[in-house]
Amino acid sequence: MSRQSVAKAHEKIQELAWEPLYHEPVSQYGTDYTFQKAKKRDPLKQVLRSYFPMEEEKDHRVYGAADGAIRGNMFRQVQERWLEWQKLFLSIIPLPEISAARAMPLLFRTVPNPELHNGQAIQMIDEVRHSTIQQNLKRLYMNNYIDPAGFNNSLRNFQNDYCGTIGRQFAEGFITGDAITAASVYLTVVAETAFTNVLFVAMPAEAAANGDYLLPTVFHSVQSDESRHISNGYATLLMALADEGNHQLLERDLRYAWWNNHRVVDAAIGTFIEYGTKDRRKDRESYAEMWRRWIYDDYYRSYLVPLEKYGLVIPHDLIEESWNQIWNKGYVHEVAQFFCTGWLANYWRMDPMTDKDFEWFEYKYPGWYDKYGAWWENYSRLSTPNGHHPIVFEDVQYQYPNRCWTCMVPCLVREDMVMAEVDGQTCTYCHEACRWTDVEAFRPTYQGRETPNMGQLIGKREWETLYHGWNWADVVSDMGYVRDDGKTLVAQPHLNLDPKKMWTLDHLRRCPPLQSPNVLLNEMSPDEQKAFHANYIRGGPAGRPAPADA
Amino acid sequence: MTAEEATGKDNDVQATDVAQPTDDAQAIEEKTHAAKPIEEQAETDPQERSVPKPAFTDAEAGAKVFPDSTARTHNYFTPKKRKASHYEDVTVEVQPDPRHYLSQGWLYGFADGRGGYPLEWTAMKAWGVDRPEPERFPGSGGKGYDWPAHGWHEFRDPNEEWELTIYRYNANVVRQINQNIETARQAKAFEQWNPNWVTFVERHVGAWMHVEHGLGLYLFANAQRRAPTNMHNNAISVNSMHKLRFAQDLALYNLTLSEEIEDFDGAAHVATWNEDSAWQGVRRVAEQLTGIDDWAEAIFAANVVFEPLVGELFRSNLVQQASPGNGDFVTPTVVGAGELDYATRDLRYTKAMFDLLINDKEFADHNKQIIDQWLSVWVPRCITAARELQPLWSQPDSKPPRFEDGLDRAKSRFSGLLSELDLQQPKELTQ
């Protein structure tokens, strides 16, 4: 490689930047933050002359491992329970990655320091790398794993599935709205700095424990780029803190970004790690333990808290509440249970839990069996078609939940559900923090301050609305989750690939029609809505309806 | 069940935990241990580590036959050829479109309520875009238009760039450049340069790095947020990295020359870019290019107009022609790498992108009309910038071919490009 030192080379490339003399570059993204032009060194100190060969070398290792996996018949020891959940995860993650690439230009004009733009441009191409290398991993699974269904229609599914839609926030939040809120606070300061730890470090470890060493190979290669992106976020954050006028917005954005990441990432990754694994060694870390280590200790205590002295108002209450949700309120368990309740609207197979799983859950989360055990036994009992309906229609003491209008994960911790009327529509929220996000944060004024650049929550945010009144067979056909015989569902609530044990459109045809909880809620009178809410929050845990009044 | 009960059953769990082949292995191991005296076992048995146990699952392709067991191609897009390319598999449909499968629409919007990748971010149109987004409402279902729904999705990057190709290509380029420069350094090749050529390289070759950097960052990297498909945006982001790499190649080459040539002024390129009147036309047009709002206009103006009329004029018709006569065999290898990026890769995807729009089955006339307007704006600006560079042709001791000849060649190349794209030559070209 070059004989010039990296520091010298890096110093030299700082000469490339120039201030416009005749015309300003186009300004297409707004922010309510203000930045003073200040000397800020590029935190990445990355020169493309060394960057490209470095990444090429990383590629050699990844693709060498991919070759090895196929030659060494890795798929003979991959746990299907694990790989099935990858149909969801790998359908989601390439979009957030590429969206992170697309987010970088949001910062060019809003953060007026050319020294930082070099790092942002390298992050851009890193993210192109991540998106396509992950797509490639999924392609390899499609070609070599026993059941390609769900991988072969992955990106269609991701776009119209309710789980995929939850995950899509992790992408769209990066590229729209206030440029700093999106591309800096939400993306780099929270998503990348905090939550890639569980995404790209904790989860790959679980993959390896389930016989899949390719996912760790790819995702650790990805994670080795993330540390540079974290530096990008940190540099911008420090610049924002330098102006006191930004502190109110930073407080708002950290609250939103933290809570939304917790709701979305913990829902998905928590479920994969806890319910997608066959590794039930008692001394392997639970998701809660991983979260405590990677997010609470490594991010919150080591990264975030020290920033308090610079004036950053840290959402201590929401961080503690996230832990409370995971540890005391069973957030991950509630989500996994819901994903499996709605298995028929998905595109992967969800393995029932066994006695061995029960014991592990009870050991790691004392009291788990009393809350969730009976439901999982019912799930197992109802997993193959035998004259009954899918579990969602059977009496298993589970009340189908309303969706959260903000994070779109259903309101599963029933006692926390709140309601609000927004733009003429009554919406349900899984938690006060999600209500605040929609009703107060994503608005053109915030605490009396004009915030004209803040984004909006848009779209048909409740999946069920679109299919209100539809027969389930038509719903699944419309979404395209049917195998090549034209009738067998992609999704199954078990791993048995015997066609006689698999659910088909014919089974769904006999089910009651789909009902949208939000449509039904909006058909109620105000008093009925009030009563509905009062009853809802008395429900749970594990989806149990509110106890009947004595 | 209580936690204590669960803990009490721990041994049973471990015993039933293990899949059959591992059970056998464990049984054999236990027998072996049983045959040893207790003391010896204590000495030799390490404490069993807690590690995941591999299990035979037979989850490989072909192990069973069932619906979809052989459906190993993506079924959500139509490949350009009979079989999907690797590039298509990792690129197509990653960026969703509400007209396809995005049934709930975009979830987050800008302050004006627009989310995702609005088609109005360019004046170009592809067939089908005037059809409204499918309306979704209670009970509407989620179905969109059949793929591809509109013409934007027909674009494929002919370079088929994805992560493997990006790093392989650029790593090769930087390696080769480093080797060329190192060979020249060892051979003391810089001592052969004419004194005036040293000045020319420090100022003018150096000044070009600013063009590449400015366009790479504020035009191309910016534009990759704005096009309607992942195929467009990935191709544009790769273009951006070519530019940024080339800018850094020139900067680091400049650094080497500062170290190797006595009196080589490593900062002269900055003063030249800021103050030399010959460069102000180029600078003005480069800044104007970064000010374009329409992403397609930005790509077109940069790659179809500016590059042949100004970029290639300077690089191929001046630097590459003048270097050998002035004793320099190194600079052409550095500049040539950037020239190759443009001529064989960046221009190639640009032509494919605009060829579709110019021959669009619904909007060909509309698009040509817009492009004609772009040409009428950018051609005179670029010709003016090119002409302002003319004084550079007289600076080397060993003169390159005449400026007018170079400009003619650049214009001829540009005209050829327009012909290939079935576009009319603008009258401003004769300026």
XYZ file of C-alpha atoms in Angstrom, chain A:
550
model
C 0.000 0.000 0.000
C 0.974 3.617 0.052
C 4.121 4.737 1.724
C 2.390 7.862 2.958
C 1.000 7.771 6.456
C -2.747 7.658 6.843
C -2.678 10.853 8.906
C -0.730 12.705 6.252
C -2.907 11.364 3.473
C -6.016 12.257 5.383
C -4.752 15.739 6.011
C -4.069 16.119 2.311
C -7.542 15.157 1.208
C -8.953 17.931 3.383
C -7.663 20.250 0.647
C -10.314 18.895 -1.706
C -13.195 20.831 -0.172
C -14.044 24.299 -1.438
C -16.510 26.983 -0.624
C -18.748 27.954 -3.528
C -17.976 31.287 -5.117
C -20.670 31.580 -7.776
C -23.566 29.298 -6.906
C -24.654 27.441 -3.792
C -25.346 23.708 -4.050
C -29.015 22.856 -4.124
C -30.710 22.751 -0.734
C -33.442 20.144 -0.717
C -33.842 19.098 2.898
C -34.794 21.253 5.802
C -34.006 21.223 9.472
C -35.115 23.241 12.455
C -31.687 22.801 13.990
C -29.093 25.509 13.584
C -25.403 24.930 13.055
C -22.539 27.329 13.177
C -19.748 26.756 10.738
C -16.959 25.373 12.853
C -13.823 23.415 12.228
C -14.707 19.809 12.872
C -12.363 17.068 11.854
C -13.621 14.174 9.830
C -13.885 11.507 12.529
C -13.416 8.639 10.105
C -9.957 9.541 8.862
C -10.638 7.207 6.000
C -8.861 7.543 2.693
C -10.338 5.722 -0.277
C -6.919 4.441 -1.315
C -6.910 2.210 1.740
C -10.674 1.902 2.117
C -11.348 0.011 -1.114
C -8.651 -2.656 -0.609
C -9.719 -3.036 3.024
C -13.306 -3.713 2.043
C -12.187 -6.007 -0.746
C -10.240 -8.042 1.784
C -13.313 -8.215 3.992
C -15.252 -9.433 0.983
C -12.713 -12.170 0.342
C -13.370 -13.476 3.822
C -17.136 -13.282 3.485
C -17.290 -14.989 0.115
C -14.698 -17.543 1.143
C -16.937 -18.452 4.057
C -19.949 -18.627 1.756
C -18.110 -21.084 -0.460
C -17.045 -23.072 2.553
C -20.588 -23.214 3.896
C -21.886 -24.747 0.712
C -19.000 -27.151 0.246
C -19.194 -28.154 3.882
C -22.952 -28.763 3.721
C -23.736 -26.195 6.387
C -27.423 -26.536 5.737
C -27.390 -30.087 7.033
C -26.954 -28.633 10.497
C -28.861 -25.382 10.297
C -31.871 -25.239 12.572
C -35.013 -24.633 10.554
C -36.591 -22.856 13.490
C -33.842 -20.252 13.201
C -33.645 -19.897 9.460
C -37.375 -19.469 9.084
C -37.230 -16.232 11.095
C -34.474 -15.057 8.783
C -37.103 -14.903 6.062
C -38.526 -11.977 7.979
C -35.283 -10.412 9.119
C -33.504 -10.580 5.767
C -36.527 -9.270 3.959
C -36.481 -6.189 6.180
C -32.850 -5.291 6.666
C -31.630 -4.468 3.110
C -34.019 -1.500 2.971
C -32.816 0.148 6.190
C -29.278 -0.329 4.962
C -29.870 1.285 1.600
C -31.965 3.971 3.250
C -28.986 4.847 5.403
C -27.072 5.425 2.147
C -29.875 7.603 0.866
C -29.942 9.524 4.151
C -26.421 10.887 3.873
C -27.243 13.766 1.485
C -29.763 15.059 4.001
C -26.749 16.166 6.012
C -24.695 17.826 3.268
C -26.398 21.189 3.341
C -27.787 21.085 6.839
C -24.460 20.369 8.555
C -22.218 23.007 7.042
C -18.874 21.315 7.590
C -17.257 19.832 4.524
C -14.829 17.916 6.731
C -17.708 15.697 7.828
C -18.992 15.133 4.314
C -16.111 12.833 3.438
C -17.173 10.470 6.205
C -20.788 10.682 5.149
C -19.930 9.800 1.555
C -18.004 6.741 2.698
C -20.913 5.759 4.880
C -23.096 6.054 1.800
C -21.144 3.427 -0.127
C -20.747 1.278 3.002
C -24.513 1.104 3.155
C -24.758 0.084 -0.496
C -22.324 -2.654 0.467
C -24.447 -3.755 3.394
C -27.699 -3.789 1.488
C -26.409 -5.875 -1.384
C -24.270 -8.222 0.725
C -27.349 -8.982 2.823
C -29.465 -9.513 -0.258
C -26.767 -11.884 -1.434
C -26.924 -13.837 1.818
C -30.665 -14.174 1.419
C -30.156 -15.350 -2.160
C -27.760 -17.990 -0.910
C -30.320 -19.176 1.632
C -32.956 -19.307 -1.093
C -30.714 -21.491 -3.201
C -29.421 -23.838 -0.536
C -31.879 -24.088 2.348
C -34.541 -26.756 2.298
C -37.522 -24.400 2.031
C -37.039 -21.453 -0.353
C -40.614 -20.201 0.115
C -40.511 -16.831 1.791
C -37.005 -16.154 0.525
C -38.131 -16.357 -3.081
C -40.836 -13.724 -2.652
C -39.057 -11.871 0.091
C -39.235 -8.268 -1.061
C -42.836 -8.422 -2.150
C -43.727 -9.917 1.207
C -41.740 -7.424 3.181
C -43.632 -4.593 1.572
C -47.148 -5.804 2.291
C -46.739 -7.811 5.460
C -47.582 -6.290 8.840
C -44.270 -7.367 10.365
C -42.344 -6.005 7.407
C -44.228 -2.761 7.751
C -43.204 -2.476 11.388
C -39.601 -2.966 10.279
C -39.915 -0.461 7.468
C -39.986 2.386 9.978
C -36.364 1.543 10.648
C -35.709 2.660 7.071
C -38.176 5.432 6.411
C -37.293 7.186 9.643
C -33.797 7.751 8.199
C -34.774 9.511 4.994
C -37.685 11.849 5.635
C -38.692 14.705 7.870
C -36.270 17.036 9.598
C -32.853 16.180 8.170
C -31.081 16.073 11.535
C -33.859 14.205 13.294
C -33.796 11.573 10.574
C -30.253 11.146 9.307
C -28.399 12.023 12.459
C -30.350 11.420 15.670
C -32.601 8.556 14.573
C -30.115 6.862 12.235
C -26.623 7.334 13.569
C -26.977 8.411 17.200
C -29.604 5.852 18.194
C -30.172 3.148 15.567
C -26.547 2.587 14.638
C -24.872 3.398 17.914
C -27.279 1.562 20.191
C -29.297 -1.006 18.325
C -26.867 -2.398 15.771
C -25.242 -4.067 18.772
C -28.166 -6.413 19.190
C -28.848 -6.555 15.473
C -25.385 -7.302 14.198
C -23.528 -8.713 17.194
C -25.978 -10.445 19.515
C -28.137 -11.955 16.786
C -25.270 -13.432 14.755
C -24.036 -15.192 17.868
C -27.420 -16.868 18.099
C -27.234 -17.778 14.423
C -23.948 -19.555 15.007
C -25.487 -21.446 17.909
C -28.120 -22.662 15.465
C -25.674 -24.028 12.941
C -25.529 -20.970 10.682
C -22.072 -19.449 10.526
C -22.767 -17.462 7.379
C -24.990 -14.897 8.998
C -22.296 -14.041 11.592
C -19.723 -13.851 8.831
C -21.766 -11.359 6.850
C -23.070 -9.333 9.758
C -19.813 -9.019 11.629
C -18.316 -7.759 8.391
C -21.133 -5.233 8.270
C -20.726 -4.300 11.918
C -17.040 -3.559 11.397
C -18.187 -0.646 9.230
C -20.699 0.571 11.789
C -18.083 1.906 14.176
C -17.173 4.499 11.562
C -20.803 5.468 11.146
C -21.122 5.900 14.887
C -18.293 8.427 14.677
C -20.248 10.330 12.047
C -23.225 10.584 14.355
C -21.143 11.607 17.323
C -19.434 14.425 15.438
C -22.751 15.848 14.250
C -24.273 15.475 17.692
C -21.466 17.482 19.271
C -21.927 20.193 16.675
C -25.638 20.336 17.388
C -25.004 20.555 21.113
C -22.799 23.584 20.571
C -25.921 25.646 19.893
C -28.226 25.883 22.897
C -31.181 26.492 20.651
C -30.922 22.886 19.529
C -31.193 21.337 22.959
C -34.976 21.269 23.004
C -35.048 19.546 19.616
C -32.367 17.082 20.622
C -34.371 16.164 23.685
C -37.457 15.614 21.533
C -35.589 13.589 18.937
C -33.753 11.394 21.395
C -37.040 10.537 23.067
C -38.690 9.676 19.757
C -35.703 7.846 18.319
C -34.987 5.877 21.450
C -38.562 4.774 21.973
C -39.247 3.915 18.356
C -36.027 1.906 18.076
C -36.887 0.073 21.269
C -40.384 -0.728 20.052
C -39.297 -1.874 16.607
C -35.903 -3.486 17.118
C -36.597 -5.139 20.440
C -39.822 -6.564 19.034
C -38.093 -8.149 16.077
C -34.653 -9.099 17.326
C -35.945 -10.105 20.733
C -38.333 -12.521 19.056
C -35.659 -13.967 16.763
C -33.216 -14.524 19.586
C -35.663 -15.896 22.146
C -38.133 -17.796 19.979
C -36.019 -18.611 16.930
C -33.305 -20.538 18.706
C -32.850 -24.154 19.633
C -29.969 -23.368 21.952
C -31.461 -23.695 25.393
C -28.319 -23.837 27.486
C -29.128 -22.184 30.748
C -25.942 -20.153 30.700
C -26.499 -18.645 27.294
C -27.636 -15.066 27.566
C -31.281 -14.250 27.153
C -32.267 -11.252 25.047
C -32.909 -9.343 28.247
C -29.379 -10.073 29.419
C -27.951 -9.124 26.033
C -29.969 -5.934 26.038
C -28.730 -5.063 29.490
C -25.130 -5.544 28.359
C -25.149 -4.126 24.835
C -27.697 -1.370 25.114
C -28.059 -0.395 28.749
C -24.407 -0.655 29.758
C -22.516 -0.144 26.511
C -24.732 2.501 24.965
C -26.729 4.194 27.668
C -24.205 4.273 30.468
C -20.991 4.483 28.451
C -22.007 6.627 25.490
C -25.117 8.591 26.315
C -24.729 9.518 29.968
C -21.322 11.189 29.495
C -22.968 13.527 26.990
C -25.071 15.026 29.748
C -22.255 17.356 30.652
C -22.547 18.906 27.204
C -26.170 19.745 27.849
C -27.813 16.706 26.272
C -31.080 15.875 27.992
C -31.166 12.117 28.107
C -34.491 10.267 28.260
C -33.568 8.331 31.400
C -37.229 7.622 32.061
C -37.788 6.025 28.661
C -34.633 3.963 28.897
C -35.704 2.624 32.274
C -39.191 2.096 30.904
C -37.807 0.095 27.978
C -36.063 -2.170 30.431
C -39.254 -2.355 32.444
C -41.122 -3.392 29.302
C -38.600 -6.104 28.490
C -38.045 -7.430 31.970
C -41.291 -6.900 33.846
C -43.927 -6.554 31.181
C -42.793 -9.327 28.853
C -42.595 -7.135 25.764
C -40.645 -9.631 23.676
C -42.830 -12.546 24.755
C -45.977 -10.622 23.959
C -44.637 -9.785 20.500
C -43.560 -13.335 19.703
C -46.944 -14.596 20.812
C -48.661 -12.082 18.561
C -46.465 -12.912 15.554
C -47.427 -16.540 16.006
C -51.088 -15.711 16.562
C -51.029 -14.010 13.189
C -48.878 -16.694 11.509
C -51.299 -17.064 8.629
C -50.676 -13.472 7.489
C -46.909 -14.021 7.325
C -44.412 -15.768 5.062
C -42.316 -18.009 7.218
C -42.902 -21.069 9.347
C -43.070 -20.652 13.113
C -42.056 -23.583 15.216
C -44.082 -24.378 18.335
C -42.276 -24.205 21.654
C -41.541 -27.457 23.482
C -41.079 -28.473 27.103
C -37.393 -27.776 26.719
C -38.136 -24.265 25.562
C -40.597 -23.793 28.430
C -37.970 -24.741 30.952
C -35.472 -22.334 29.530
C -37.989 -19.477 29.501
C -38.998 -20.219 33.051
C -35.368 -20.246 34.125
C -34.564 -16.983 32.390
C -37.867 -15.226 32.993
C -39.361 -16.590 36.201
C -43.128 -16.694 35.945
C -43.094 -17.092 32.168
C -44.954 -20.388 32.150
C -47.885 -19.100 34.149
C -48.358 -16.313 31.683
C -47.551 -17.865 28.342
C -47.272 -21.626 28.793
C -50.904 -22.528 28.193
C -51.087 -20.450 25.054
C -47.995 -22.107 23.579
C -49.399 -25.511 24.400
C -52.500 -24.534 22.480
C -50.356 -23.257 19.632
C -48.664 -26.614 19.440
C -51.982 -28.478 19.696
C -53.490 -26.409 16.887
C -50.453 -26.338 14.639
C -51.461 -28.922 12.053
C -54.892 -28.745 10.430
C -57.244 -31.206 12.005
C -60.751 -29.882 11.634
C -60.079 -26.701 13.580
C -59.207 -23.179 12.566
C -55.861 -21.431 12.973
C -55.235 -20.399 16.546
C -56.349 -16.811 16.030
C -59.938 -18.004 15.608
C -59.928 -20.566 18.392
C -60.785 -19.927 22.026
C -57.377 -19.814 23.631
C -57.968 -16.846 25.881
C -56.343 -14.408 23.484
C -57.924 -11.103 22.571
C -56.769 -9.888 19.166
C -55.006 -6.559 19.835
C -55.363 -3.102 18.347
C -52.401 -1.660 16.492
C -50.285 1.180 17.724
C -50.714 4.019 15.269
C -47.120 5.152 15.765
C -44.844 2.109 15.981
C -47.384 -0.238 14.404
C -46.550 -3.022 16.817
C -49.882 -3.928 18.378
C -50.793 -2.647 21.835
C -49.687 -5.833 23.525
C -48.957 -4.656 27.027
C -52.630 -4.050 27.427
C -52.469 -1.851 30.502
C -50.339 0.697 28.630
C -52.715 1.274 25.725
C -53.831 4.873 25.245
C -56.143 6.422 22.690
C -56.297 9.775 20.978
C -58.256 11.391 18.212
C -55.927 12.593 15.492
C -57.059 14.274 12.315
C -60.614 13.066 12.881
C -59.700 9.453 13.499
C -59.504 7.624 16.789
C -56.161 5.882 17.111
C -54.733 3.459 19.600
C -51.162 3.660 20.871
C -49.177 0.965 22.609
C -47.767 3.398 25.151
C -47.920 7.019 26.128
C -44.532 7.559 24.472
C -45.957 6.490 21.120
C -48.967 8.769 21.574
C -46.593 11.626 22.329
C -44.585 10.851 19.183
C -47.601 11.203 16.921
C -49.638 13.814 18.736
C -46.856 16.095 19.954
C -43.450 15.403 18.378
C -44.309 14.921 14.704
C -46.072 18.239 14.428
C -45.227 21.659 12.935
C -45.072 23.161 16.410
C -43.436 21.615 19.435
C -43.920 23.047 22.920
C -44.872 26.352 21.335
C -41.860 26.406 19.044
C -42.274 26.440 15.265
C -40.893 23.213 13.788
C -41.847 23.542 10.130
C -39.382 20.897 8.986
C -40.584 18.094 11.226
C -41.909 15.122 9.338
C -45.306 13.481 9.432
C -46.619 10.029 10.118
C -48.433 9.051 6.941
C -49.777 5.972 5.194
C -52.387 3.356 5.969
C -50.882 2.583 9.312
C -53.168 -0.251 10.322
C -52.618 -3.284 8.108
C -55.984 -4.853 8.859
C -57.842 -1.804 7.535
C -57.110 -2.774 3.949
C -58.605 -6.219 4.392
C -61.553 -5.328 6.584
C -64.338 -7.777 5.832
C -62.239 -10.034 3.589
C -62.104 -13.773 3.663
C -58.695 -14.918 4.881
C -58.040 -17.066 1.827
C -58.450 -13.958 -0.308
C -56.203 -11.946 1.998
C -53.348 -14.397 1.728
C -53.811 -14.754 -2.040
C -53.852 -10.982 -2.438
C -50.574 -10.706 -0.570
C -49.062 -13.536 -2.598
C -48.103 -15.869 0.239
C -49.068 -19.060 -1.581
C -46.730 -21.816 -2.745
C -46.325 -23.049 -6.288
C -49.125 -25.621 -6.073
C -51.506 -22.675 -5.903
C -53.020 -23.561 -2.556
C -50.468 -24.363 0.163
C -49.589 -21.392 2.340
C -46.028 -20.170 2.621
C -46.526 -19.649 6.340
C -47.130 -22.596 8.635
C -47.367 -22.753 12.427
C -44.944 -25.695 12.498
C -41.904 -26.996 10.625
C -43.379 -30.158 9.145
C -42.981 -30.099 5.367
C -45.269 -33.046 4.766
C -47.868 -31.536 2.389
C -50.631 -33.339 4.284
C -49.703 -31.416 7.421
C -49.593 -28.024 5.762
C -52.336 -25.416 5.802
C -53.897 -24.408 2.520
C -56.233 -21.753 1.189
C -59.062 -24.231 1.584
C -58.573 -24.229 5.341
C -58.625 -20.448 5.424
C -61.697 -20.225 3.241
C -63.720 -21.653 6.125
C -62.502 -19.059 8.626
C -64.446 -15.992 9.779
C -63.684 -12.780 7.867
C -60.891 -10.467 8.886
C -61.990 -7.558 11.051
C -59.997 -4.386 11.431
C -59.805 -3.352 15.089
C -59.339 0.272 14.087
C -62.293 0.311 11.718
C -64.429 -1.266 14.412
C -63.175 1.220 16.977
C -64.097 4.140 14.761
C -67.578 2.749 14.277
C -68.158 3.015 18.030
C -69.736 5.977 19.768
C -67.477 8.006 22.087
C -68.957 6.267 25.107
C -68.443 2.872 23.572
C -64.845 3.782 22.780
C -64.323 4.825 26.343
C -65.743 1.560 27.611
C -63.668 -0.349 25.110
C -60.525 1.322 26.361
C -61.386 0.697 29.996
C -61.898 -2.958 29.245
C -58.812 -3.285 27.037
C -56.394 -2.051 29.652
C -57.669 -4.626 32.095
C -56.626 -7.374 29.725
C -53.389 -9.302 29.549
C -50.831 -10.548 30.119
C -50.404 -12.907 27.213
C -53.388 -11.424 25.453
C -55.930 -12.610 27.986
C -59.220 -10.760 27.806
C -60.125 -8.646 30.792
C -61.606 -10.765 33.555
C -65.368 -10.699 33.590
C -66.805 -8.469 36.266
C -68.023 -10.380 39.242
